[in-house]
Structure formats: C-alpha cells, structure tokens
Amino acid sequence: MRSATPNVVGCGNNIVNGCHEYNSLKNQSGCTPVLEYQFESVQVEFNYICDDAKKVKNTITVQTFGVLVGAAVFGQFSDSFGRRKALIISCVGNAIFNLISSYSPDLSFFIIWRTIAGVFAGGITVVQMVYMVENIPRHHRMWIQNSITWSPNLILFPYVAYLAHDWRTLCVVISAASVLSFFALMLLEESPRWLVQKGNLEEARRLIIKIRKIDRLYLEEFEEQLDDVLKIEAEKLARSSKKTKKYTFIHLFCTWKMIAQTMTFIIGIICTTFIVYALMYNMEKLSGSLYWNSAAIGASRWIVNILVSIADYKLHWFGRKLINILSMTFTLISLGVMAGYMYTGHGGSVVAIGTTVAIAMCSQLFIAKYLMVNELYPTAVRNLAVSAVSTMSRIGSMFSPQLFYLIDIAEWIPYAVLVGFQLVDLIIFCIFIPETKGVHLENHLPPKHKRIFGKRS
C-alpha cells in the first residue's frame, strides 16, 4: 500500500493519458501533475511518478535487506538467549521505528527508518513459528498455523489501510499493533524445549506441569514420568559436551543429507518469495479496487488454508509433502496460463484470477515449508534452520520489485520467468525432502562420527 503507484491523469488544466503525454506537456510548460490514486502512498506525497516511481519500488530492496539482517541476527539470538526474549525485543523495535518512520520528511529518511524497522520485523518472522511449533502438539501444528496466519491479516489490512487513507497513519497503526503484541508476549512463557536444550531443567519442569494443568491433562503420576524424561535429557546433554555447545549456521550442513535438505529449502523459499512479492508489488496494475483486490487475495488464501487444515487433521495420508507438491503444481499452472494469455496479447480478468490463485497457493507453500523445516531439524539448530531459510527468502523479495520492469520488453516475459522459478522448486523438492507429518521433534544433531566434519565440527 505504502508504495502504490498513482496514475497521472492531468498536467495543469490539460487532461493526459499516461506518462508519455504528461512528460511531453511538462517539458513544454512545466505544468503541475494531477494524480489519481486510491491510497496516499509515499509516491503521491513526495511526487514520485512515472519513471521516478521506480525509485520508490527500488527502495523496497533496501528495506527488505533489513528484514534479511533481522532474520539472521534474531535466529542466532533466539537459539542463544530464548524465543520469548527475541520476540519481545523484535516487537518493541518494530513499534518504535514504525512510529518514527511516520514522521519521515522525505524518501531518504523513510528508507532509513523502514529498513531498521525491517530488522525487527525479520526477527518476528523467523522466531514466531519456531516458538509456536515448540509449544503446540504435533497433531495440531498445521491447522493452527493455517487458521492463525498472514491470510486473515490480508483481509483486514486493506480495510485498515482504507480507513488510514495515507501511509503516515498506516505506520502509526502498525506500530500500535506491535505494542499489543508486546503485551500479549508478556503473558506467555519461554519454550520448555529450549529450556531443556539449554540445561535449565527445573524451569522446563515447572512450565510443562503448568501447561498440563491448564490443558486439564495433569495426573499425579505425570511428574514421575516427566522426571524420568528430563533425567534422560540431562544425561544426553552431559554426554554431548562437558561445556555448553554453541551451534552456528555451519551445523546445518554437517551431513550430506542435511546439505541437500538445507539447500532445497533455501532455493525453494527464494523461488516462492520471488513469485509472491513480484505479483504483490504489481497489484496496482490489476483492474478494480486496490483494497478489494487485496482483500480477495487474503480471503482466497484463508479459504485454501482452512481446507488444507481440515484435510491435514482428518486425513492421515494428507501430509506436508503432498501439500507442497499440490500448491506448486497449481501455482505453476496459473503462472503458465497468465504467461500464455499475455503472449497472445490478452489478459484482463485472466491475469487477476491467475494472480489470486498463485498468491493463495504460495501462501500455503510458506506455511508448509516453514513447518517442515521446524519438524525436520533438531532443537539445537531449529531456530538457526528457520533463520537461514527466512534470511535467504529475503533475496527473493529484495529483487522481486524489479521483475516487472521486463514488461518494457514484452508483457509475458515476467510471468515466463516465474514459471521457471516454480518448476525448479518443484523438481528439487520432490527429490530431496521427505515427509515430516507426525514426526517426533529431535533435540540433538547426528553424532559426530556421522558428520562430514567429524570431530572438527
């Protein structure tokens, strides 16, 4: 919304049809542009129109770099100092710098404050799913993540943007939402799995008993069983190292199998984010209301999420891998149809429908891929794995705003490029990633004798 490009409909008292006529009149008389827009974006206020509008699109690359940095930093921070602490700091930082950005006097200051806010947004993105997975039973992970996710926000956010009407007010609203998240986190506890991994067994014991009592599943013999489990974990920790082991991103590549899986997830998430954000950043070109188009995409994503949630919960054979393959196949078909229609010189409603389908399917890809990363990697490096995938995903979103510049050559080329990205993702995913539905979460890395680096790792 904040980077929505306005249409130039006049130059002074003269009506113009597009940027070419406007530039001609401006060069002759230096007239003031007359803009038509649905949302008062940064381009509108600071008068970045026509070719200059690309400058604002390009700032998205810089802002996304901040998210990339945040995903890397807070992934390591979360594994070292705790999930909850990382989320609290991220929410506070996001609130402060979104509020500061609302007072930006020009585009340069806007880029600076939004990039810093992006660092903290990256922290929220990378830690929140790990925190959720470690606190929710495995049979409920998919449906909860699908029901409470980004899709409902896409339905509500256009209405909030409509009421805000301009980007400054919208920044303030986002800041307020982060403050509410901060207060919600203050009511929650640290992840018991992380506490066990760090050897804080007494605190983990207290929280697990508290959770069982809240869920009304507590029995007197439960504490004895829990003590036995924690004793086993303590022995594993004692055997693994005489001192606390600090894991880094290199441990995601400590076996040939982990190398293949890590690279597959990284390439796949880059492809998915590139597709989604390339289509999202070009939404103002679709016919109809910007708000209704955004809400329709959000609704379609949520409907798909709910259907997948029901299937995942009711059907044992409907696993994570099948969800990924189906989502990628539907995305591939919709992108191919759009490329074909644009090649023949048509588009219109077909492009709008195809964009909605592709973004809805990619929403499911985000959820399923991240959930598989959480289920596949052990607790010792789980947040590092999510952080690595989330960090690399920003490469796709960093360069996606520039994809549709290829329209200057031919309108079908951007869609053909997206077809290629999705095809690569589908092939390597089918080869290297196993099913993870219903698996027990591992706590420890493979033993040293199974690692490529041996004792050196």
Coordinates of C-alpha atoms in Angstrom, one line a residue:
M1 CA 0.0 0.0 0.0
R2 CA 2.7 2.4 1.0
S3 CA 4.4 2.1 -2.4
A4 CA 1.2 2.1 -4.5
T5 CA 1.9 4.0 -7.8
P6 CA -0.6 6.7 -8.7
N7 CA -1.9 7.4 -12.2
V8 CA -1.2 10.7 -13.9
V9 CA -4.5 12.0 -15.4
G10 CA -3.6 15.6 -16.0
C11 CA -0.9 18.2 -16.4
G12 CA -2.2 21.5 -15.0
N13 CA -5.5 22.1 -16.7
N14 CA -4.8 19.6 -19.5
I15 CA -6.1 16.0 -19.4
V16 CA -3.4 13.5 -20.3
N17 CA -3.5 9.8 -21.0
G18 CA -0.5 8.3 -19.3
C19 CA 3.1 9.3 -18.6
H20 CA 4.2 9.8 -22.2
E21 CA 1.7 12.7 -22.7
Y22 CA 2.4 14.1 -19.3
N23 CA 6.2 14.2 -19.9
S24 CA 5.6 15.9 -23.3
L25 CA 3.4 18.7 -21.7
K26 CA 5.7 19.0 -18.7
N27 CA 8.8 19.6 -20.9
Q28 CA 6.8 22.3 -22.8
S29 CA 5.1 24.2 -20.0
G30 CA 6.4 22.8 -16.7
C31 CA 2.8 22.1 -15.5
T32 CA 1.8 20.5 -12.2
P33 CA 0.8 16.9 -12.4
V34 CA -2.8 15.9 -11.5
L35 CA -2.8 12.4 -9.8
E36 CA -5.5 9.8 -9.4
Y37 CA -4.9 7.4 -6.6
Q38 CA -6.8 5.1 -4.1
F39 CA -4.3 5.4 -1.3
E40 CA -2.0 8.3 -0.5
S41 CA 1.3 6.5 -0.7
V42 CA 4.9 7.7 -0.5
Q43 CA 4.9 8.3 -4.3
V44 CA 1.9 10.5 -4.0
E45 CA 3.1 12.7 -1.1
F46 CA 6.7 13.1 -2.3
N47 CA 5.6 13.3 -6.0
Y48 CA 7.5 10.2 -7.4
I49 CA 5.5 9.5 -10.5
C50 CA 6.1 7.8 -13.9
D51 CA 9.8 6.9 -14.3
D52 CA 10.5 8.3 -10.8
A53 CA 8.1 5.8 -9.3
K54 CA 10.7 3.1 -9.9
K55 CA 12.9 4.8 -7.3
V56 CA 10.3 4.0 -4.6
K57 CA 10.0 0.5 -5.9
N58 CA 13.7 0.1 -5.7
T59 CA 13.7 1.2 -2.0
I60 CA 11.8 -2.0 -1.2
T61 CA 15.0 -3.8 -2.0
V62 CA 16.9 -1.8 0.6
Q63 CA 14.1 -2.2 3.2
T64 CA 14.0 -5.9 2.6
F65 CA 17.7 -6.1 3.3
G66 CA 16.9 -5.0 6.8
V67 CA 14.5 -8.0 7.2
L68 CA 17.2 -10.3 5.9
V69 CA 19.6 -9.0 8.6
G70 CA 17.0 -9.3 11.3
A71 CA 16.2 -12.9 10.3
A72 CA 19.9 -13.8 10.5
V73 CA 20.6 -12.0 13.8
F74 CA 17.5 -12.9 15.7
G75 CA 17.7 -16.6 14.6
Q76 CA 21.1 -16.8 16.3
F77 CA 19.9 -14.7 19.3
S78 CA 16.8 -16.9 19.8
D79 CA 18.8 -20.1 20.0
S80 CA 21.3 -18.5 22.4
F81 CA 19.1 -16.4 24.7
G82 CA 15.5 -17.6 24.2
R83 CA 12.5 -17.5 21.8
R84 CA 10.3 -15.3 24.0
K85 CA 13.1 -12.7 24.7
A86 CA 13.8 -12.4 20.9
L87 CA 10.1 -11.9 20.2
I88 CA 9.7 -9.2 22.8
I89 CA 12.7 -7.2 21.6
S90 CA 11.5 -7.6 18.0
C91 CA 8.1 -6.3 18.8
V92 CA 9.4 -3.3 20.7
G93 CA 11.9 -2.4 18.0
N94 CA 9.2 -2.7 15.3
A95 CA 6.8 -0.5 17.2
I96 CA 9.4 2.3 17.8
F97 CA 10.8 2.5 14.3
N98 CA 7.5 2.3 12.5
L99 CA 6.3 5.2 14.7
I100 CA 9.5 7.2 13.8
S101 CA 9.1 6.4 10.1
S102 CA 5.7 8.0 10.1
Y103 CA 7.4 11.4 10.7
S104 CA 9.8 11.0 7.8
P105 CA 10.3 14.4 6.0
D106 CA 11.5 12.8 2.7
L107 CA 12.1 9.5 1.0
S108 CA 15.7 9.1 2.3
F109 CA 14.6 9.2 6.0
F110 CA 11.7 6.9 5.2
I111 CA 14.1 4.3 3.8
I112 CA 16.4 4.5 6.8
W113 CA 13.7 4.1 9.5
R114 CA 11.8 1.5 7.5
T115 CA 15.0 -0.5 7.0
I116 CA 15.7 -0.5 10.7
A117 CA 12.0 -1.5 11.4
G118 CA 12.6 -4.3 8.9
V119 CA 15.4 -5.7 11.0
F120 CA 12.9 -6.2 13.9
A121 CA 10.2 -7.5 11.6
G122 CA 12.6 -10.1 10.4
G123 CA 13.1 -11.2 14.0
I124 CA 9.4 -11.6 14.5
T125 CA 9.1 -13.6 11.3
V126 CA 11.9 -16.0 12.0
V127 CA 11.2 -16.7 15.7
Q128 CA 7.4 -16.8 15.9
M129 CA 6.8 -20.1 14.1
V130 CA 9.6 -21.9 16.0
Y131 CA 8.0 -20.6 19.2
M132 CA 4.6 -21.9 18.1
V133 CA 5.9 -25.3 16.9
E134 CA 7.7 -26.0 20.2
N135 CA 4.6 -25.2 22.3
I136 CA 1.9 -27.0 20.3
P137 CA 1.2 -30.7 20.0
R138 CA 2.3 -32.1 16.6
H139 CA -1.2 -33.1 15.5
H140 CA -2.4 -29.5 15.8
R141 CA 0.5 -27.7 14.2
M142 CA -0.8 -27.4 10.7
W143 CA -4.4 -26.4 11.4
I144 CA -3.4 -23.8 14.0
Q145 CA -0.7 -22.3 11.7
N146 CA -3.2 -22.2 8.8
S147 CA -6.0 -20.7 10.8
I148 CA -4.0 -18.0 12.6
T149 CA -1.6 -16.7 9.9
W150 CA -1.0 -13.9 7.5
S151 CA -4.1 -14.6 5.4
P152 CA -6.7 -13.2 7.8
N153 CA -4.4 -10.1 8.0
L154 CA -4.7 -9.6 4.3
I155 CA -8.4 -9.5 4.6
L156 CA -8.4 -6.9 7.5
F157 CA -5.3 -4.9 6.4
P158 CA -6.9 -3.4 3.2
Y159 CA -9.8 -2.1 5.4
V160 CA -7.4 -0.7 7.9
A161 CA -5.4 1.0 5.0
Y162 CA -8.7 2.3 3.6
L163 CA -9.5 3.9 7.0
A164 CA -6.0 5.2 7.4
H165 CA -6.0 6.6 3.8
D166 CA -2.3 7.7 3.9
W167 CA 1.0 5.9 4.6
R168 CA 1.8 8.0 7.7
T169 CA -1.3 7.0 9.6
L170 CA -0.8 3.4 8.5
C171 CA 2.7 3.4 10.0
V172 CA 1.2 4.5 13.3
V173 CA -1.4 1.8 13.2
I174 CA 1.3 -0.9 12.6
S175 CA 3.3 0.5 15.5
A176 CA 0.2 0.2 17.8
A177 CA -0.3 -3.4 16.6
S178 CA 3.3 -4.2 17.6
V179 CA 2.7 -2.7 21.1
L180 CA -0.3 -5.0 21.5
S181 CA 1.8 -8.0 20.5
F182 CA 4.4 -7.0 23.2
F183 CA 1.7 -7.1 25.9
A184 CA 0.5 -10.4 24.7
L185 CA 4.0 -11.9 24.9
M186 CA 4.4 -10.7 28.5
L187 CA 1.6 -13.1 29.4
L188 CA 3.4 -16.1 27.8
E189 CA 6.3 -18.3 29.0
E190 CA 9.6 -19.4 27.4
S191 CA 9.7 -22.6 25.3
P192 CA 10.2 -25.6 27.5
R193 CA 12.1 -27.4 24.7
W194 CA 14.6 -24.5 24.5
L195 CA 15.0 -24.6 28.3
V196 CA 15.7 -28.3 28.2
Q197 CA 18.2 -27.8 25.4
K198 CA 20.0 -25.2 27.5
G199 CA 20.0 -27.4 30.5
N200 CA 17.5 -25.4 32.6
L201 CA 15.6 -28.5 33.6
E202 CA 13.9 -27.1 36.7
E203 CA 12.3 -24.2 34.8
A204 CA 11.3 -26.5 32.0
R205 CA 9.7 -28.9 34.5
R206 CA 7.7 -26.1 36.1
L207 CA 6.4 -24.9 32.7
I208 CA 5.5 -28.3 31.5
I209 CA 3.5 -29.1 34.6
K210 CA 1.8 -25.7 34.3
I211 CA 0.8 -26.4 30.7
R212 CA -0.6 -29.8 31.6
K213 CA -2.7 -28.3 34.4
I214 CA -4.0 -25.6 32.0
D215 CA -4.9 -28.2 29.5
R216 CA -6.6 -30.3 32.3
L217 CA -4.4 -33.3 31.5
Y218 CA -2.4 -33.3 34.7
L219 CA -2.3 -36.6 36.7
E220 CA -0.3 -37.3 39.8
E221 CA 1.9 -39.9 38.1
F222 CA 2.8 -37.4 35.4
E223 CA 5.5 -35.7 37.5
E224 CA 7.3 -39.1 37.9
Q225 CA 7.2 -39.7 34.2
L226 CA 8.4 -36.2 33.5
D227 CA 11.3 -36.6 35.9
D228 CA 12.4 -39.7 34.1
V229 CA 12.3 -38.0 30.7
L230 CA 14.2 -34.9 32.0
K231 CA 16.8 -37.3 33.6
I232 CA 17.4 -38.9 30.2
E233 CA 17.7 -35.5 28.5
A234 CA 20.2 -34.4 31.2
E235 CA 22.3 -37.5 30.5
K236 CA 22.2 -36.7 26.8
L237 CA 23.3 -33.2 27.4
A238 CA 26.1 -34.4 29.7
R239 CA 27.4 -36.9 27.1
S240 CA 27.2 -34.5 24.2
S241 CA 29.6 -32.0 25.8
K242 CA 31.2 -31.1 29.0
K243 CA 30.6 -27.5 28.3
T244 CA 27.7 -25.7 26.6
K245 CA 27.9 -26.2 22.9
K246 CA 27.2 -23.1 20.7
Y247 CA 25.8 -24.0 17.3
T248 CA 26.2 -21.9 14.2
F249 CA 24.8 -22.0 10.7
I250 CA 27.6 -24.4 9.6
H251 CA 25.9 -27.1 11.6
L252 CA 23.0 -27.1 9.1
F253 CA 25.5 -28.6 6.6
C254 CA 27.1 -31.2 8.9
T255 CA 25.9 -34.2 6.9
W256 CA 25.3 -34.8 3.2
K257 CA 21.6 -35.3 3.9
M258 CA 21.4 -32.0 5.8
I259 CA 23.3 -30.2 3.0
A260 CA 20.8 -31.5 0.4
Q261 CA 17.8 -30.6 2.5
T262 CA 19.0 -27.2 3.6
M263 CA 19.9 -26.1 0.0
T264 CA 16.5 -27.4 -1.2
F265 CA 14.6 -25.4 1.4
I266 CA 16.7 -22.3 0.7
I267 CA 16.3 -22.5 -3.1
G268 CA 12.6 -23.3 -2.7
I269 CA 11.8 -20.4 -0.4
I270 CA 13.7 -17.9 -2.6
C271 CA 11.5 -19.1 -5.6
T272 CA 8.3 -18.8 -3.5
T273 CA 9.0 -15.3 -2.2
F274 CA 10.1 -14.1 -5.6
I275 CA 6.8 -15.2 -7.1
V276 CA 4.6 -13.8 -4.3
Y277 CA 6.2 -10.4 -4.0
A278 CA 6.7 -9.9 -7.7
L279 CA 2.9 -10.4 -8.1
M280 CA 2.1 -8.3 -5.0
Y281 CA 4.2 -5.4 -6.0
N282 CA 2.5 -5.3 -9.3
M283 CA -1.1 -5.3 -7.9
E284 CA -1.8 -1.7 -8.7
K285 CA -1.8 -2.7 -12.4
L286 CA -4.7 -5.0 -11.9
S287 CA -8.2 -3.7 -12.8
G288 CA -10.6 -2.8 -10.0
S289 CA -10.1 -1.5 -6.4
L290 CA -6.7 -2.0 -4.8
Y291 CA -8.4 -2.6 -1.5
W292 CA -10.9 -5.2 -2.8
N293 CA -8.2 -7.0 -4.8
S294 CA -6.0 -7.3 -1.7
A295 CA -9.0 -8.5 0.4
A296 CA -9.9 -11.0 -2.3
I297 CA -6.4 -12.4 -2.3
G298 CA -6.4 -12.6 1.5
A299 CA -9.8 -14.4 1.5
S300 CA -8.7 -16.9 -1.1
R301 CA -5.6 -17.6 0.9
W302 CA -7.5 -18.2 4.1
I303 CA -10.0 -20.4 2.4
V304 CA -7.2 -22.6 1.0
N305 CA -5.6 -22.6 4.4
I306 CA -8.8 -23.8 6.1
L307 CA -9.4 -26.5 3.6
V308 CA -5.8 -27.7 4.0
S309 CA -6.1 -27.6 7.8
I310 CA -9.2 -29.8 7.7
A311 CA -7.6 -32.3 5.3
D312 CA -4.4 -32.4 7.3
Y313 CA -6.3 -33.0 10.6
K314 CA -8.8 -35.6 9.2
L315 CA -6.7 -37.5 6.6
H316 CA -3.6 -39.3 7.8
W317 CA -2.2 -39.6 4.3
F318 CA -2.5 -35.9 3.5
G319 CA 1.0 -34.9 4.5
R320 CA 3.2 -31.9 4.3
K321 CA 5.0 -33.1 1.1
L322 CA 1.7 -33.6 -0.7
I323 CA 0.6 -30.1 0.3
N324 CA 3.8 -28.6 -1.2
I325 CA 3.5 -30.6 -4.4
L326 CA -0.2 -29.6 -5.0
S327 CA 0.5 -26.0 -4.2
M328 CA 3.4 -25.8 -6.5
T329 CA 1.5 -27.5 -9.3
F330 CA -1.4 -25.1 -9.1
T331 CA 0.9 -22.2 -9.0
L332 CA 2.8 -23.5 -12.0
I333 CA -0.4 -23.9 -14.0
S334 CA -1.8 -20.4 -13.1
L335 CA 1.5 -18.7 -14.0
G336 CA 1.7 -20.7 -17.2
V337 CA -1.8 -19.6 -18.2
M338 CA -1.0 -16.0 -17.4
A339 CA 2.2 -16.1 -19.5
G340 CA 0.2 -17.7 -22.4
Y341 CA -2.6 -15.1 -22.3
M342 CA -0.1 -12.2 -22.1
Y343 CA 1.9 -13.7 -25.0
T344 CA -1.3 -13.7 -27.2
G345 CA -2.0 -10.1 -26.2
H346 CA -4.8 -10.8 -23.9
G347 CA -5.0 -10.6 -20.1
G348 CA -7.5 -8.6 -18.1
S349 CA -9.6 -10.8 -15.7
V350 CA -7.5 -13.9 -16.5
V351 CA -4.4 -12.2 -15.0
A352 CA -6.4 -11.0 -12.0
I353 CA -7.7 -14.5 -11.3
G354 CA -4.3 -16.1 -12.0
T355 CA -2.6 -13.7 -9.6
T356 CA -5.1 -14.5 -6.9
V357 CA -4.7 -18.3 -7.4
A358 CA -0.9 -18.1 -7.5
I359 CA -0.6 -16.0 -4.3
A360 CA -3.1 -18.2 -2.5
M361 CA -1.2 -21.3 -3.3
C362 CA 2.2 -19.7 -2.4
S363 CA 0.7 -18.8 1.0
Q364 CA 0.3 -22.5 1.6
L365 CA 3.9 -23.1 0.4
F366 CA 5.2 -20.6 3.0
I367 CA 3.3 -22.4 5.8
A368 CA 4.1 -25.9 4.7
K369 CA 7.8 -25.2 4.0
Y370 CA 8.5 -23.5 7.3
L371 CA 6.6 -26.1 9.2
M372 CA 8.7 -28.9 7.5
V373 CA 11.9 -27.0 8.5
N374 CA 10.7 -26.9 12.1
E375 CA 9.8 -30.6 12.1
L376 CA 12.9 -31.8 10.2
Y377 CA 15.7 -30.0 12.2
P378 CA 16.6 -30.8 15.8
T379 CA 16.0 -28.3 18.7
A380 CA 19.7 -27.5 18.9
V381 CA 19.6 -25.8 15.4
R382 CA 15.9 -25.5 14.8
N383 CA 15.8 -21.7 15.0
L384 CA 19.0 -21.4 13.1
A385 CA 17.5 -23.5 10.3
V386 CA 14.4 -21.3 10.2
S387 CA 16.6 -18.2 10.4
A388 CA 18.7 -19.4 7.4
V389 CA 15.6 -20.2 5.3
S390 CA 13.9 -16.9 6.3
T391 CA 17.1 -14.9 5.7
M392 CA 17.6 -16.4 2.2
S393 CA 13.9 -15.9 1.4
R394 CA 14.6 -12.1 1.5
I395 CA 16.8 -12.5 -1.6
G396 CA 13.6 -13.3 -3.5
S397 CA 11.7 -10.4 -2.0
M398 CA 14.6 -8.0 -2.4
F399 CA 14.8 -8.3 -6.2
S400 CA 11.1 -9.1 -7.0
P401 CA 10.1 -5.4 -7.4
Q402 CA 12.3 -5.1 -10.4
L403 CA 10.9 -8.2 -12.3
F404 CA 8.1 -6.4 -13.9
Y405 CA 10.5 -3.9 -15.4
L406 CA 10.8 -6.6 -18.1
I407 CA 7.3 -5.6 -19.3
D408 CA 9.2 -2.8 -21.2
I409 CA 10.5 -5.7 -23.4
A410 CA 7.4 -7.9 -23.6
E411 CA 4.4 -8.2 -21.1
W412 CA 4.6 -12.0 -21.0
I413 CA 8.3 -12.3 -20.0
P414 CA 7.9 -11.7 -16.2
Y415 CA 5.3 -14.5 -16.0
A416 CA 7.6 -16.8 -18.0
V417 CA 10.4 -16.1 -15.6
L418 CA 8.1 -17.0 -12.7
V419 CA 7.2 -20.3 -14.4
G420 CA 10.9 -21.2 -14.5
F421 CA 11.4 -20.4 -10.8
Q422 CA 8.4 -22.6 -9.8
L423 CA 9.4 -25.5 -12.0
V424 CA 12.9 -25.6 -10.4
D425 CA 11.4 -25.6 -6.9
L426 CA 9.0 -28.4 -7.7
I427 CA 11.7 -30.7 -9.1
I428 CA 14.3 -30.4 -6.3
F429 CA 11.7 -30.6 -3.6
C430 CA 10.3 -33.9 -4.9
I431 CA 13.8 -35.3 -5.0
F432 CA 15.3 -34.3 -1.6
I433 CA 12.6 -33.6 1.0
P434 CA 10.9 -36.4 3.0
E435 CA 7.5 -36.4 4.6
T436 CA 7.5 -34.9 8.1
K437 CA 3.9 -35.2 9.2
G438 CA 3.6 -36.7 12.7
V439 CA 7.3 -37.0 13.3
H440 CA 8.7 -36.5 16.8
L441 CA 10.9 -33.4 17.2
E442 CA 14.5 -34.3 17.5
N443 CA 16.6 -32.5 20.2
H444 CA 20.2 -33.3 19.1
L445 CA 22.3 -33.3 16.0
P446 CA 23.6 -36.5 14.5
P447 CA 26.6 -38.0 16.4
K448 CA 30.0 -36.7 15.4
H449 CA 31.0 -39.9 13.7
K450 CA 28.2 -39.3 11.2
R451 CA 29.1 -35.7 10.4
I452 CA 31.2 -34.7 7.3
F453 CA 33.4 -32.5 9.5
G454 CA 33.9 -35.2 12.1
K455 CA 35.4 -34.0 15.4
R456 CA 36.2 -30.7 13.9
S457 CA 32.5 -29.6 13.9

